[in-house]
Amino acid sequence: MEQATLPQPRTARARKLPPGSRVPAVAQAVRYSRDPLGFLSGQQRRYGDIFTVRFPFFGQIVYVAHPDLVKVVFTGAPSVFHAGEANATVLEPALGPHSVLTLDDEPHMRQRTLLLPPFHGERISRYEELITAMPRREMESWPVGEPSPLRPHTQRITLAVIMRAVFGVHDEERLARFERLIDDFARRVGVITSFPMLRRNFPGSPWPRFLHSRAALDEFLYEEIRLRRAEPGHEERDDVLSLLLSARDEDGEAMSDQELRDEMVTVLGAGHETTATGLAWAVERLVRNPAVLAKLRESLAAGEDEYLNATVKETLRARPVIVDVARKLKAPATIGGYELAAGQFVLPAIAALHYRDDLFPEPEEFRPERFLDGKADNYAWIPFGGGVRRCIGAAFAEYEMRTILREFVERAELRAVDQKPERVKVRNITLAPAKGTRVVLERRLA
Ligand code: HEM
């Protein structure tokens, strides 16, 4: 990876916000939602390393798009750069007040410390058999020779993985009930997170239906927690829920049922759509870059993993599933020469960084070779955010993407339906391929 040119130091301290478009907030929001990647990288090219965007409801947002400035945000005092408060604006109705995503300061660190061990590297590899089995089973239902979208399959696979590996549910009847509840909840949550003004009752409001589906999911989760607590020997199980039931903080305190519920919904929400979308993008890029696909197949046949790892990293660079991460200032802070006031939202613009040609030459090209040395700069390649808020499931997600992608490549011959890249579509808070990665399964290879 190349070294970025340094942001120009500003001589006079400015109290005004960084530069940005004068287009009305609604028009900026429309442009953002139509093409988030193009919008953010376009703003960076036009206004520089730090710029301001106006959105309805959220107001003026400052974006940073240079590794040095991203570092300032990610390594700044967590008590000043509040991510929980910023996330809660969007996510609290779904995740609850005890979620690691919506908390800040000590309560955040407590939950984070309890959640980290189950997602640690060596624990993850225990799930290999389980993760490998899911795509094998799912691929049997793919139609041969006709175009169909891949994303529903990747979504079912990652959901199946999370229900088993994270929740430890294996009973087929309970799994089916759980899947229906998650499906219903996922369908109702998007509009509530995207439009805070809809979070109240009025004729035709989606709010009561959302509350109803959340209550149904919660009832299942509390029942699962109760059953698991009562299960003899649950301490021996290695799913994440069982591990969390046994986890103790430094004062020897266990997690309450409400904390467990909020963390389970957080892991479910943060962990399955994101990984499913990442996988769909990996295939969308691969089938449009046959030379890369051929190289990946060859390297896997030779028993090598480096190119697979680099392909996953390059997918998350070229199509970051999450386009930006939010922090809300609790005290004034100077970033890139601008004195920003308390209350200001500051967002590292993931998409803009990933498309800087001084960091990633010819950024439009899908080129896993960029990551063949296995390294990715913590402040330039940031699909998982960073600092004390870096995604807890990053290692799990990359491992899962590698394992499932290997199955796809080794067992199926896939081709694109058309050569035009799929448009990026905002789906809940993720960026998904607009047509769900339409592919043709030419033939099964194993
Ligand atoms: C490709 C898949 C994934 C992507 C792109 C992704 C991305 C992200 C991003 C951008 C953040 C915010 C980081 C920040 O604010 O700096 C985050 C946080 C988080 N993610 Fe992921 N994630 C993925 C998969 C997962 C998985 C599989 C899990 C769990 C099984 C997970 C659990 C979490 C949690 C718990 C947080 C909150 C961390 C905190 O606030 O301390 N994610 N993720």
Tab-separated table of C-alpha atoms and ligand atoms in Angstrom:
chain	number	residue	atom	x	y	z
A	1	MET	CA	0.000	0.000	0.000
A	2	GLU	CA	1.186	3.533	-0.816
A	3	GLN	CA	1.855	6.326	1.669
A	4	ALA	CA	-0.777	9.103	1.606
A	5	THR	CA	0.288	12.700	1.115
A	6	LEU	CA	0.130	14.533	4.445
A	7	PRO	CA	-2.826	16.840	5.129
A	8	GLN	CA	-1.737	20.471	4.845
A	9	PRO	CA	-1.368	22.054	8.307
A	10	ARG	CA	-3.632	25.053	8.694
A	11	THR	CA	-1.934	28.128	10.089
A	12	ALA	CA	-4.918	29.920	11.584
A	13	ARG	CA	-7.156	27.931	13.911
A	14	ALA	CA	-10.594	28.016	12.398
A	15	ARG	CA	-13.832	27.854	14.345
A	16	LYS	CA	-15.895	27.341	11.253
A	17	LEU	CA	-16.650	23.867	10.002
A	18	PRO	CA	-14.540	22.224	7.272
A	19	PRO	CA	-15.568	22.928	3.657
A	20	GLY	CA	-18.496	21.162	2.057
A	21	SER	CA	-21.223	21.326	-0.515
A	22	ARG	CA	-23.870	24.078	-0.293
A	23	VAL	CA	-26.476	21.792	-1.845
A	24	PRO	CA	-29.564	21.486	0.472
A	25	ALA	CA	-29.471	18.733	3.115
A	26	VAL	CA	-32.249	16.684	1.499
A	27	ALA	CA	-30.446	16.675	-1.862
A	28	GLN	CA	-27.192	15.581	-0.183
A	29	ALA	CA	-29.027	12.746	1.585
A	30	VAL	CA	-30.545	11.623	-1.732
A	31	ARG	CA	-27.119	11.622	-3.428
A	32	TYR	CA	-25.606	9.749	-0.474
A	33	SER	CA	-28.311	7.084	-0.455
A	34	ARG	CA	-28.143	6.611	-4.268
A	35	ASP	CA	-24.385	6.090	-4.362
A	36	PRO	CA	-22.671	6.240	-0.955
A	37	LEU	CA	-19.262	5.158	-2.292
A	38	GLY	CA	-19.241	7.667	-5.133
A	39	PHE	CA	-20.691	10.413	-2.936
A	40	LEU	CA	-18.123	10.162	-0.132
A	41	SER	CA	-15.077	9.659	-2.347
A	42	GLY	CA	-16.298	12.511	-4.577
A	43	GLN	CA	-16.559	14.835	-1.540
A	44	GLN	CA	-13.016	13.894	-0.488
A	45	ARG	CA	-11.641	14.618	-3.953
A	46	ARG	CA	-13.469	17.948	-4.089
A	47	TYR	CA	-13.059	19.267	-0.524
A	48	GLY	CA	-10.036	17.412	0.822
A	49	ASP	CA	-9.122	15.331	3.871
A	50	ILE	CA	-11.814	16.762	6.135
A	51	PHE	CA	-15.182	17.959	4.884
A	52	THR	CA	-18.721	18.707	6.018
A	53	VAL	CA	-21.929	17.082	4.783
A	54	ARG	CA	-25.453	18.202	5.705
A	55	PHE	CA	-28.205	15.663	6.312
A	56	PRO	CA	-31.829	16.111	7.409
A	57	PHE	CA	-32.356	15.199	11.115
A	58	PHE	CA	-28.607	14.570	11.729
A	59	GLY	CA	-27.496	18.133	10.798
A	60	GLN	CA	-23.927	18.973	9.841
A	61	ILE	CA	-21.609	15.988	9.883
A	62	VAL	CA	-17.827	16.287	9.702
A	63	TYR	CA	-16.113	13.502	7.751
A	64	VAL	CA	-12.401	12.673	7.957
A	65	ALA	CA	-10.775	10.920	5.004
A	66	HIS	CA	-7.022	10.865	5.647
A	67	PRO	CA	-5.194	8.175	7.691
A	68	ASP	CA	-3.603	10.769	10.020
A	69	LEU	CA	-6.996	12.281	10.830
A	70	VAL	CA	-8.619	8.860	11.156
A	71	LYS	CA	-5.875	8.041	13.665
A	72	VAL	CA	-6.739	11.178	15.665
A	73	VAL	CA	-10.360	9.989	15.892
A	74	PHE	CA	-9.652	6.301	16.587
A	75	THR	CA	-6.962	6.953	19.200
A	76	GLY	CA	-8.641	9.991	20.781
A	77	ALA	CA	-9.886	9.669	24.390
A	78	PRO	CA	-12.980	7.423	24.301
A	79	SER	CA	-14.550	9.777	26.876
A	80	VAL	CA	-14.382	12.578	24.256
A	81	PHE	CA	-15.104	10.545	21.102
A	82	HIS	CA	-18.381	8.867	22.060
A	83	ALA	CA	-19.321	6.121	19.615
A	84	GLY	CA	-22.114	4.650	21.750
A	85	GLU	CA	-24.054	7.895	21.911
A	86	ALA	CA	-23.619	8.377	18.158
A	87	ASN	CA	-24.712	4.785	17.404
A	88	ALA	CA	-27.655	4.962	19.819
A	89	THR	CA	-29.319	7.671	17.718
A	90	VAL	CA	-29.864	5.029	15.073
A	91	LEU	CA	-29.637	1.659	16.809
A	92	GLU	CA	-30.973	1.864	20.358
A	93	PRO	CA	-34.609	0.859	19.608
A	94	ALA	CA	-33.314	-2.407	18.151
A	95	LEU	CA	-30.306	-3.172	20.336
A	96	GLY	CA	-31.339	-1.760	23.713
A	97	PRO	CA	-29.536	0.351	26.314
A	98	HIS	CA	-27.008	-2.332	27.397
A	99	SER	CA	-25.589	-3.059	23.953
A	100	VAL	CA	-21.821	-2.780	23.526
A	101	LEU	CA	-22.601	-0.696	20.427
A	102	THR	CA	-24.748	1.879	22.212
A	103	LEU	CA	-22.742	2.260	25.465
A	104	ASP	CA	-19.749	4.508	26.212
A	105	ASP	CA	-16.994	4.821	28.817
A	106	GLU	CA	-16.790	2.211	31.649
A	107	PRO	CA	-20.102	0.460	30.861
A	108	HIS	CA	-18.879	0.014	27.254
A	109	MET	CA	-15.502	-1.373	28.330
A	110	ARG	CA	-17.223	-3.783	30.759
A	111	GLN	CA	-19.423	-5.269	28.024
A	112	ARG	CA	-16.582	-5.248	25.499
A	113	THR	CA	-14.228	-7.083	27.861
A	114	LEU	CA	-16.892	-9.722	28.525
A	115	LEU	CA	-17.650	-10.151	24.810
A	116	LEU	CA	-14.121	-10.269	23.401
A	117	PRO	CA	-12.872	-13.730	24.530
A	118	PRO	CA	-15.418	-15.822	22.577
A	119	PHE	CA	-14.397	-14.013	19.368
A	120	HIS	CA	-10.693	-14.462	19.912
A	121	GLY	CA	-8.631	-16.047	17.081
A	122	GLU	CA	-8.033	-19.546	18.433
A	123	ARG	CA	-11.617	-19.968	19.661
A	124	ILE	CA	-12.943	-19.143	16.213
A	125	SER	CA	-11.208	-22.026	14.439
A	126	ARG	CA	-13.327	-24.412	16.553
A	127	TYR	CA	-16.281	-23.398	14.420
A	128	GLU	CA	-14.630	-24.510	11.165
A	129	GLU	CA	-16.607	-27.739	10.774
A	130	LEU	CA	-19.868	-25.970	11.495
A	131	ILE	CA	-19.118	-23.103	9.100
A	132	THR	CA	-18.023	-25.452	6.290
A	133	ALA	CA	-21.164	-27.575	6.599
A	134	MET	CA	-23.544	-24.650	6.023
A	135	PRO	CA	-22.553	-23.617	2.471
A	136	ARG	CA	-22.328	-27.285	1.426
A	137	ARG	CA	-25.895	-27.838	2.536
A	138	GLU	CA	-27.164	-24.562	1.058
A	139	MET	CA	-25.478	-25.050	-2.335
A	140	GLU	CA	-27.530	-28.171	-2.964
A	141	SER	CA	-30.593	-25.944	-3.454
A	142	TRP	CA	-28.969	-23.658	-6.082
A	143	PRO	CA	-30.530	-23.966	-9.510
A	144	VAL	CA	-28.064	-24.982	-12.262
A	145	GLY	CA	-27.877	-22.982	-15.509
A	146	GLU	CA	-30.272	-20.163	-14.620
A	147	PRO	CA	-29.595	-16.692	-13.232
A	148	SER	CA	-30.428	-16.247	-9.568
A	149	PRO	CA	-29.363	-13.905	-6.777
A	150	LEU	CA	-26.705	-15.258	-4.447
A	151	ARG	CA	-27.306	-12.939	-1.500
A	152	PRO	CA	-30.365	-14.773	-0.078
A	153	HIS	CA	-28.145	-17.883	0.094
A	154	THR	CA	-25.236	-16.127	1.807
A	155	GLN	CA	-27.745	-14.590	4.232
A	156	ARG	CA	-29.193	-18.011	5.100
A	157	ILE	CA	-25.682	-19.431	5.533
A	158	THR	CA	-24.443	-16.678	7.871
A	159	LEU	CA	-27.709	-16.774	9.819
A	160	ALA	CA	-27.377	-20.536	10.239
A	161	VAL	CA	-23.774	-20.056	11.430
A	162	ILE	CA	-24.678	-17.367	13.919
A	163	MET	CA	-27.683	-19.258	15.322
A	164	ARG	CA	-25.524	-22.312	15.957
A	165	ALA	CA	-22.050	-20.925	16.738
A	166	VAL	CA	-23.122	-17.817	18.632
A	167	PHE	CA	-26.427	-18.832	20.183
A	168	GLY	CA	-25.694	-22.563	20.369
A	169	VAL	CA	-29.210	-23.470	19.172
A	170	HIS	CA	-29.170	-26.837	17.387
A	171	ASP	CA	-32.705	-28.178	17.859
A	172	GLU	CA	-34.285	-28.005	14.364
A	173	GLU	CA	-37.718	-26.930	15.610
A	174	ARG	CA	-36.301	-24.117	17.737
A	175	LEU	CA	-33.989	-23.084	14.890
A	176	ALA	CA	-36.953	-22.762	12.523
A	177	ARG	CA	-38.896	-20.667	15.062
A	178	PHE	CA	-35.827	-18.507	15.740
A	179	GLU	CA	-35.300	-17.935	12.005
A	180	ARG	CA	-38.905	-16.776	11.518
A	181	LEU	CA	-38.623	-14.341	14.440
A	182	ILE	CA	-35.308	-12.914	13.179
A	183	ASP	CA	-36.731	-12.590	9.683
A	184	ASP	CA	-39.737	-10.660	10.888
A	185	PHE	CA	-37.604	-8.433	13.141
A	186	ALA	CA	-35.099	-7.740	10.333
A	187	ARG	CA	-37.915	-6.731	7.983
A	188	ARG	CA	-39.324	-4.208	10.480
A	189	VAL	CA	-36.140	-2.743	11.912
A	190	GLY	CA	-34.732	-0.943	8.824
A	191	VAL	CA	-37.355	1.757	8.557
A	192	ILE	CA	-37.219	2.403	12.329
A	193	THR	CA	-33.423	2.839	12.369
A	194	SER	CA	-33.364	4.977	9.204
A	195	PHE	CA	-36.247	7.309	10.105
A	196	PRO	CA	-36.238	8.263	13.816
A	197	MET	CA	-39.364	10.384	13.274
A	198	LEU	CA	-41.370	7.165	12.798
A	199	ARG	CA	-40.719	5.992	16.364
A	200	ARG	CA	-44.177	6.883	17.679
A	201	ASN	CA	-47.784	5.871	17.251
A	202	PHE	CA	-49.907	7.488	14.548
A	203	PRO	CA	-52.320	6.009	12.008
A	204	GLY	CA	-50.350	3.715	9.684
A	205	SER	CA	-47.143	4.013	11.743
A	206	PRO	CA	-44.698	1.059	11.484
A	207	TRP	CA	-43.718	1.581	15.166
A	208	PRO	CA	-46.314	-0.746	16.847
A	209	ARG	CA	-45.507	-3.563	14.411
A	210	PHE	CA	-41.802	-3.118	15.149
A	211	LEU	CA	-42.474	-3.224	18.924
A	212	HIS	CA	-44.532	-6.378	18.474
A	213	SER	CA	-41.832	-8.214	16.505
A	214	ARG	CA	-39.131	-7.085	18.964
A	215	ALA	CA	-41.227	-8.418	21.887
A	216	ALA	CA	-41.644	-11.783	20.136
A	217	LEU	CA	-37.889	-12.078	19.488
A	218	ASP	CA	-37.102	-11.040	23.073
A	219	GLU	CA	-39.470	-13.669	24.450
A	220	PHE	CA	-37.560	-16.351	22.513
A	221	LEU	CA	-34.178	-15.020	23.651
A	222	TYR	CA	-35.131	-14.826	27.340
A	223	GLU	CA	-36.508	-18.358	27.082
A	224	GLU	CA	-33.215	-19.508	25.487
A	225	ILE	CA	-31.212	-17.826	28.277
A	226	ARG	CA	-33.433	-19.514	30.922
A	227	LEU	CA	-33.134	-22.935	29.267
A	228	ARG	CA	-29.361	-22.606	28.914
A	229	ARG	CA	-28.868	-21.545	32.544
A	230	ALA	CA	-30.876	-24.591	33.647
A	231	GLU	CA	-28.977	-26.981	31.346
A	232	PRO	CA	-26.570	-29.192	33.311
A	233	GLY	CA	-22.993	-28.779	32.048
A	234	HIS	CA	-23.636	-25.612	30.038
A	235	GLU	CA	-20.240	-24.405	31.314
A	236	GLU	CA	-18.644	-26.990	29.016
A	237	ARG	CA	-20.333	-25.723	25.841
A	238	ASP	CA	-18.385	-23.500	23.454
A	239	ASP	CA	-21.092	-21.383	21.833
A	240	VAL	CA	-20.929	-17.658	22.578
A	241	LEU	CA	-24.122	-17.518	24.680
A	242	SER	CA	-22.875	-20.294	26.997
A	243	LEU	CA	-19.480	-18.576	27.278
A	244	LEU	CA	-21.152	-15.281	28.159
A	245	LEU	CA	-23.314	-16.971	30.802
A	246	SER	CA	-20.137	-18.082	32.568
A	247	ALA	CA	-18.232	-14.806	31.994
A	248	ARG	CA	-17.468	-12.604	35.011
A	249	ASP	CA	-16.231	-9.007	35.054
A	250	GLU	CA	-13.341	-7.878	37.265
A	251	ASP	CA	-15.698	-7.539	40.261
A	252	GLY	CA	-16.823	-11.133	39.750
A	253	GLU	CA	-20.238	-10.022	38.413
A	254	ALA	CA	-22.072	-12.070	35.786
A	255	MET	CA	-24.083	-10.474	32.971
A	256	SER	CA	-27.758	-9.822	33.702
A	257	ASP	CA	-30.439	-11.368	31.463
A	258	GLN	CA	-31.135	-7.954	29.971
A	259	GLU	CA	-27.455	-7.412	29.175
A	260	LEU	CA	-27.318	-10.873	27.611
A	261	ARG	CA	-30.393	-10.107	25.488
A	262	ASP	CA	-28.962	-6.801	24.268
A	263	GLU	CA	-25.566	-8.331	23.403
A	264	MET	CA	-27.186	-11.283	21.617
A	265	VAL	CA	-29.296	-8.959	19.458
A	266	THR	CA	-26.195	-6.807	18.854
A	267	VAL	CA	-24.120	-9.748	17.680
A	268	LEU	CA	-27.022	-10.954	15.560
A	269	GLY	CA	-27.579	-7.516	14.028
A	270	ALA	CA	-23.903	-6.619	13.603
A	271	GLY	CA	-22.762	-10.056	12.579
A	272	HIS	CA	-24.937	-11.800	10.050
A	273	GLU	CA	-26.157	-9.305	7.423
A	274	THR	CA	-22.716	-7.719	7.275
A	275	THR	CA	-20.907	-11.000	6.626
A	276	ALA	CA	-23.596	-12.174	4.171
A	277	THR	CA	-23.229	-8.929	2.225
A	278	GLY	CA	-19.415	-9.115	2.303
A	279	LEU	CA	-19.613	-12.608	0.801
A	280	ALA	CA	-22.083	-11.537	-1.878
A	281	TRP	CA	-19.699	-8.718	-2.857
A	282	ALA	CA	-16.733	-11.109	-2.964
A	283	VAL	CA	-18.533	-13.240	-5.556
A	284	GLU	CA	-19.846	-10.163	-7.430
A	285	ARG	CA	-16.266	-8.924	-7.828
A	286	LEU	CA	-14.768	-12.349	-8.595
A	287	VAL	CA	-17.152	-13.277	-11.419
A	288	ARG	CA	-16.425	-9.913	-13.068
A	289	ASN	CA	-12.683	-10.455	-12.726
A	290	PRO	CA	-12.158	-13.972	-14.157
A	291	ALA	CA	-8.353	-13.711	-13.984
A	292	VAL	CA	-8.573	-13.091	-10.225
A	293	LEU	CA	-11.056	-15.949	-9.836
A	294	ALA	CA	-8.764	-18.303	-11.782
A	295	LYS	CA	-5.784	-17.301	-9.658
A	296	LEU	CA	-7.784	-17.857	-6.481
A	297	ARG	CA	-8.866	-21.315	-7.667
A	298	GLU	CA	-5.274	-22.241	-8.556
A	299	SER	CA	-3.906	-21.050	-5.243
A	300	LEU	CA	-6.529	-23.030	-3.313
A	301	ALA	CA	-5.765	-26.133	-5.376
A	302	ALA	CA	-2.104	-25.671	-4.424
A	303	GLY	CA	-3.128	-25.601	-0.760
A	304	GLU	CA	-2.311	-21.917	-0.244
A	305	ASP	CA	-4.428	-19.488	1.755
A	306	GLU	CA	-2.646	-16.157	1.158
A	307	TYR	CA	-4.534	-15.236	-2.003
A	308	LEU	CA	-7.866	-16.167	-0.382
A	309	ASN	CA	-7.066	-13.929	2.579
A	310	ALA	CA	-6.035	-11.097	0.236
A	311	THR	CA	-9.243	-11.530	-1.805
A	312	VAL	CA	-11.375	-11.092	1.322
A	313	LYS	CA	-9.403	-7.972	2.321
A	314	GLU	CA	-9.652	-6.500	-1.186
A	315	THR	CA	-13.412	-7.161	-1.241
A	316	LEU	CA	-13.838	-5.257	2.032
A	317	ARG	CA	-11.729	-2.411	0.609
A	318	ALA	CA	-13.498	-2.097	-2.731
A	319	ARG	CA	-16.975	-2.727	-1.321
A	320	PRO	CA	-16.904	-1.783	2.378
A	321	VAL	CA	-20.122	-3.153	3.854
A	322	ILE	CA	-20.315	-0.216	6.278
A	323	VAL	CA	-19.573	3.107	4.682
A	324	ASP	CA	-18.693	5.211	7.734
A	325	VAL	CA	-18.428	4.975	11.533
A	326	ALA	CA	-19.692	7.621	13.921
A	327	ARG	CA	-18.324	9.473	16.943
A	328	LYS	CA	-19.994	12.322	18.859
A	329	LEU	CA	-17.702	14.815	20.599
A	330	LYS	CA	-18.279	15.204	24.350
A	331	ALA	CA	-15.771	18.079	24.523
A	332	PRO	CA	-14.255	20.428	21.931
A	333	ALA	CA	-11.515	18.802	19.827
A	334	THR	CA	-9.122	20.048	17.171
A	335	ILE	CA	-9.015	17.841	14.094
A	336	GLY	CA	-7.103	18.773	10.943
A	337	GLY	CA	-6.785	22.358	12.190
A	338	TYR	CA	-10.516	22.781	12.827
A	339	GLU	CA	-11.745	23.456	16.347
A	340	LEU	CA	-14.859	21.367	16.551
A	341	ALA	CA	-17.433	22.014	19.274
A	342	ALA	CA	-18.813	19.501	21.783
A	343	GLY	CA	-21.855	17.791	20.296
A	344	GLN	CA	-20.346	17.630	16.794
A	345	PHE	CA	-20.618	14.310	14.936
A	346	VAL	CA	-17.281	13.247	13.390
A	347	LEU	CA	-17.173	10.259	11.045
A	348	PRO	CA	-14.208	8.457	9.499
A	349	ALA	CA	-15.352	8.051	5.871
A	350	ILE	CA	-14.435	4.416	5.211
A	351	ALA	CA	-15.524	4.567	1.579
A	352	ALA	CA	-13.508	7.720	0.832
A	353	LEU	CA	-10.305	6.303	2.344
A	354	HIS	CA	-10.617	3.055	0.422
A	355	TYR	CA	-10.879	4.969	-2.857
A	356	ARG	CA	-7.932	7.363	-2.379
A	357	ASP	CA	-5.547	6.682	-5.223
A	358	ASP	CA	-2.549	7.816	-3.153
A	359	LEU	CA	-3.285	4.921	-0.751
A	360	PHE	CA	-4.677	2.354	-3.183
A	361	PRO	CA	-3.489	3.093	-6.744
A	362	GLU	CA	-6.183	2.550	-9.380
A	363	PRO	CA	-8.775	2.057	-6.662
A	364	GLU	CA	-11.513	0.980	-9.110
A	365	GLU	CA	-9.486	-2.151	-9.941
A	366	PHE	CA	-10.182	-5.335	-7.974
A	367	ARG	CA	-6.672	-6.396	-7.119
A	368	PRO	CA	-6.094	-8.777	-4.151
A	369	GLU	CA	-2.319	-8.480	-4.772
A	370	ARG	CA	-2.452	-5.221	-2.754
A	371	PHE	CA	-2.832	-7.330	0.381
A	372	LEU	CA	-0.597	-10.291	-0.463
A	373	ASP	CA	1.879	-9.396	2.254
A	374	GLY	CA	-1.020	-9.982	4.683
A	375	LYS	CA	-0.794	-6.438	6.050
A	376	ALA	CA	-3.442	-3.749	6.018
A	377	ASP	CA	-2.876	-0.277	7.494
A	378	ASN	CA	-5.048	0.269	10.609
A	379	TYR	CA	-5.979	3.806	9.587
A	380	ALA	CA	-6.309	3.423	5.796
A	381	TRP	CA	-8.038	0.022	5.456
A	382	ILE	CA	-10.831	0.377	7.987
A	383	PRO	CA	-13.850	-1.777	7.059
A	384	PHE	CA	-14.122	-2.764	10.742
A	385	GLY	CA	-13.709	0.738	12.204
A	386	GLY	CA	-10.986	1.171	14.797
A	387	GLY	CA	-9.572	1.976	18.224
A	388	VAL	CA	-11.442	0.775	21.315
A	389	ARG	CA	-14.538	0.417	19.160
A	390	ARG	CA	-13.031	-1.811	16.454
A	391	CYS	CA	-15.454	-4.530	15.403
A	392	ILE	CA	-15.382	-7.378	17.924
A	393	GLY	CA	-16.310	-9.869	15.226
A	394	ALA	CA	-13.634	-8.801	12.690
A	395	ALA	CA	-11.528	-11.974	12.986
A	396	PHE	CA	-14.681	-14.115	13.058
A	397	ALA	CA	-16.111	-12.350	9.969
A	398	GLU	CA	-12.898	-12.665	7.949
A	399	TYR	CA	-12.546	-16.319	8.960
A	400	GLU	CA	-16.162	-17.018	8.037
A	401	MET	CA	-15.812	-15.205	4.693
A	402	ARG	CA	-12.632	-17.152	3.866
A	403	THR	CA	-14.152	-20.511	4.822
A	404	ILE	CA	-17.396	-19.998	2.878
A	405	LEU	CA	-15.711	-18.408	-0.145
A	406	ARG	CA	-13.357	-21.369	-0.374
A	407	GLU	CA	-16.370	-23.704	-0.491
A	408	PHE	CA	-18.012	-21.623	-3.247
A	409	VAL	CA	-14.861	-21.484	-5.383
A	410	GLU	CA	-13.919	-25.137	-4.933
A	411	ARG	CA	-17.403	-26.552	-5.435
A	412	ALA	CA	-19.104	-24.348	-8.001
A	413	GLU	CA	-18.382	-22.855	-11.373
A	414	LEU	CA	-20.078	-19.483	-11.318
A	415	ARG	CA	-20.399	-16.776	-13.948
A	416	ALA	CA	-21.814	-13.248	-14.002
A	417	VAL	CA	-25.195	-12.634	-15.628
A	418	ASP	CA	-23.839	-9.421	-17.130
A	419	GLN	CA	-20.461	-7.719	-17.007
A	420	LYS	CA	-21.683	-4.389	-15.650
A	421	PRO	CA	-20.781	-4.096	-11.949
A	422	GLU	CA	-23.823	-4.235	-9.674
A	423	ARG	CA	-24.836	-0.902	-8.233
A	424	VAL	CA	-24.379	-0.306	-4.512
A	425	LYS	CA	-27.658	-0.196	-2.601
A	426	VAL	CA	-28.177	0.921	1.007
A	427	ARG	CA	-29.781	-1.986	2.851
A	428	ASN	CA	-30.508	-1.274	6.537
A	429	ILE	CA	-27.147	0.224	7.491
A	430	THR	CA	-25.102	-1.846	5.028
A	431	LEU	CA	-24.084	-1.395	1.390
A	432	ALA	CA	-25.354	-4.333	-0.611
A	433	PRO	CA	-25.198	-5.289	-4.308
A	434	ALA	CA	-28.409	-3.865	-5.834
A	435	LYS	CA	-29.402	-7.094	-7.601
A	436	GLY	CA	-28.198	-9.360	-4.806
A	437	THR	CA	-25.216	-10.655	-6.882
A	438	ARG	CA	-27.023	-12.306	-9.775
A	439	VAL	CA	-24.982	-15.298	-10.957
A	440	VAL	CA	-25.375	-18.471	-12.977
A	441	LEU	CA	-24.193	-21.725	-11.450
A	442	GLU	CA	-22.723	-23.395	-14.555
A	443	ARG	CA	-21.943	-26.667	-12.880
A	444	ARG	CA	-21.062	-28.202	-9.574
A	445	LEU	CA	-17.449	-29.185	-9.245
A	446	ALA	CA	-17.624	-31.632	-6.365
B	1	HEM	C1	-17.914	-8.287	7.159
B	1	HEM	C2	-18.497	-8.280	8.344
B	1	HEM	C3	-18.464	-7.129	9.320
B	1	HEM	C4	-18.217	-5.812	9.118
B	1	HEM	C5	-17.869	-5.101	7.806
B	1	HEM	C6	-18.309	-5.155	10.415
B	1	HEM	C7	-18.082	-3.809	10.615
B	1	HEM	C8	-18.171	-3.186	11.855
B	1	HEM	C9	-17.939	-1.776	12.063
B	1	HEM	C10	-17.570	-0.764	10.981
B	1	HEM	C11	-18.107	-1.528	13.398
B	1	HEM	C12	-17.983	-0.164	14.102
B	1	HEM	C13	-16.561	0.063	14.556
B	1	HEM	C14	-16.269	1.480	15.022
B	1	HEM	O1	-17.180	2.194	15.461
B	1	HEM	O2	-15.096	1.884	14.963
B	1	HEM	C15	-18.437	-2.782	14.036
B	1	HEM	C16	-18.669	-2.937	15.384
B	1	HEM	C17	-19.047	-4.128	15.966
B	1	HEM	N1	-19.189	-5.349	15.330
B	1	HEM	FE1	-18.821	-5.745	13.373
B	1	HEM	N2	-18.630	-6.085	11.367
B	1	HEM	C18	-18.731	-7.310	10.745
B	1	HEM	C19	-19.017	-8.527	11.350
B	1	HEM	C20	-19.264	-8.693	12.691
B	1	HEM	C21	-19.498	-9.974	13.321
B	1	HEM	C22	-19.446	-11.329	12.620
B	1	HEM	C23	-19.756	-9.717	14.643
B	1	HEM	C24	-20.049	-10.683	15.754
B	1	HEM	C25	-20.249	-11.948	15.597
B	1	HEM	C26	-19.657	-8.279	14.841
B	1	HEM	C27	-19.836	-7.630	16.032
B	1	HEM	C28	-19.597	-6.279	16.257
B	1	HEM	C29	-19.722	-5.629	17.560
B	1	HEM	C30	-20.169	-6.309	18.853
B	1	HEM	C31	-19.373	-4.283	17.382
B	1	HEM	C32	-19.340	-3.183	18.449
B	1	HEM	C33	-17.934	-2.934	18.986
B	1	HEM	C34	-17.845	-1.779	19.983
B	1	HEM	O3	-18.617	-0.824	19.868
B	1	HEM	O4	-17.000	-1.862	20.907
B	1	HEM	N3	-19.361	-7.693	13.632
B	1	HEM	N4	-18.449	-3.776	13.078
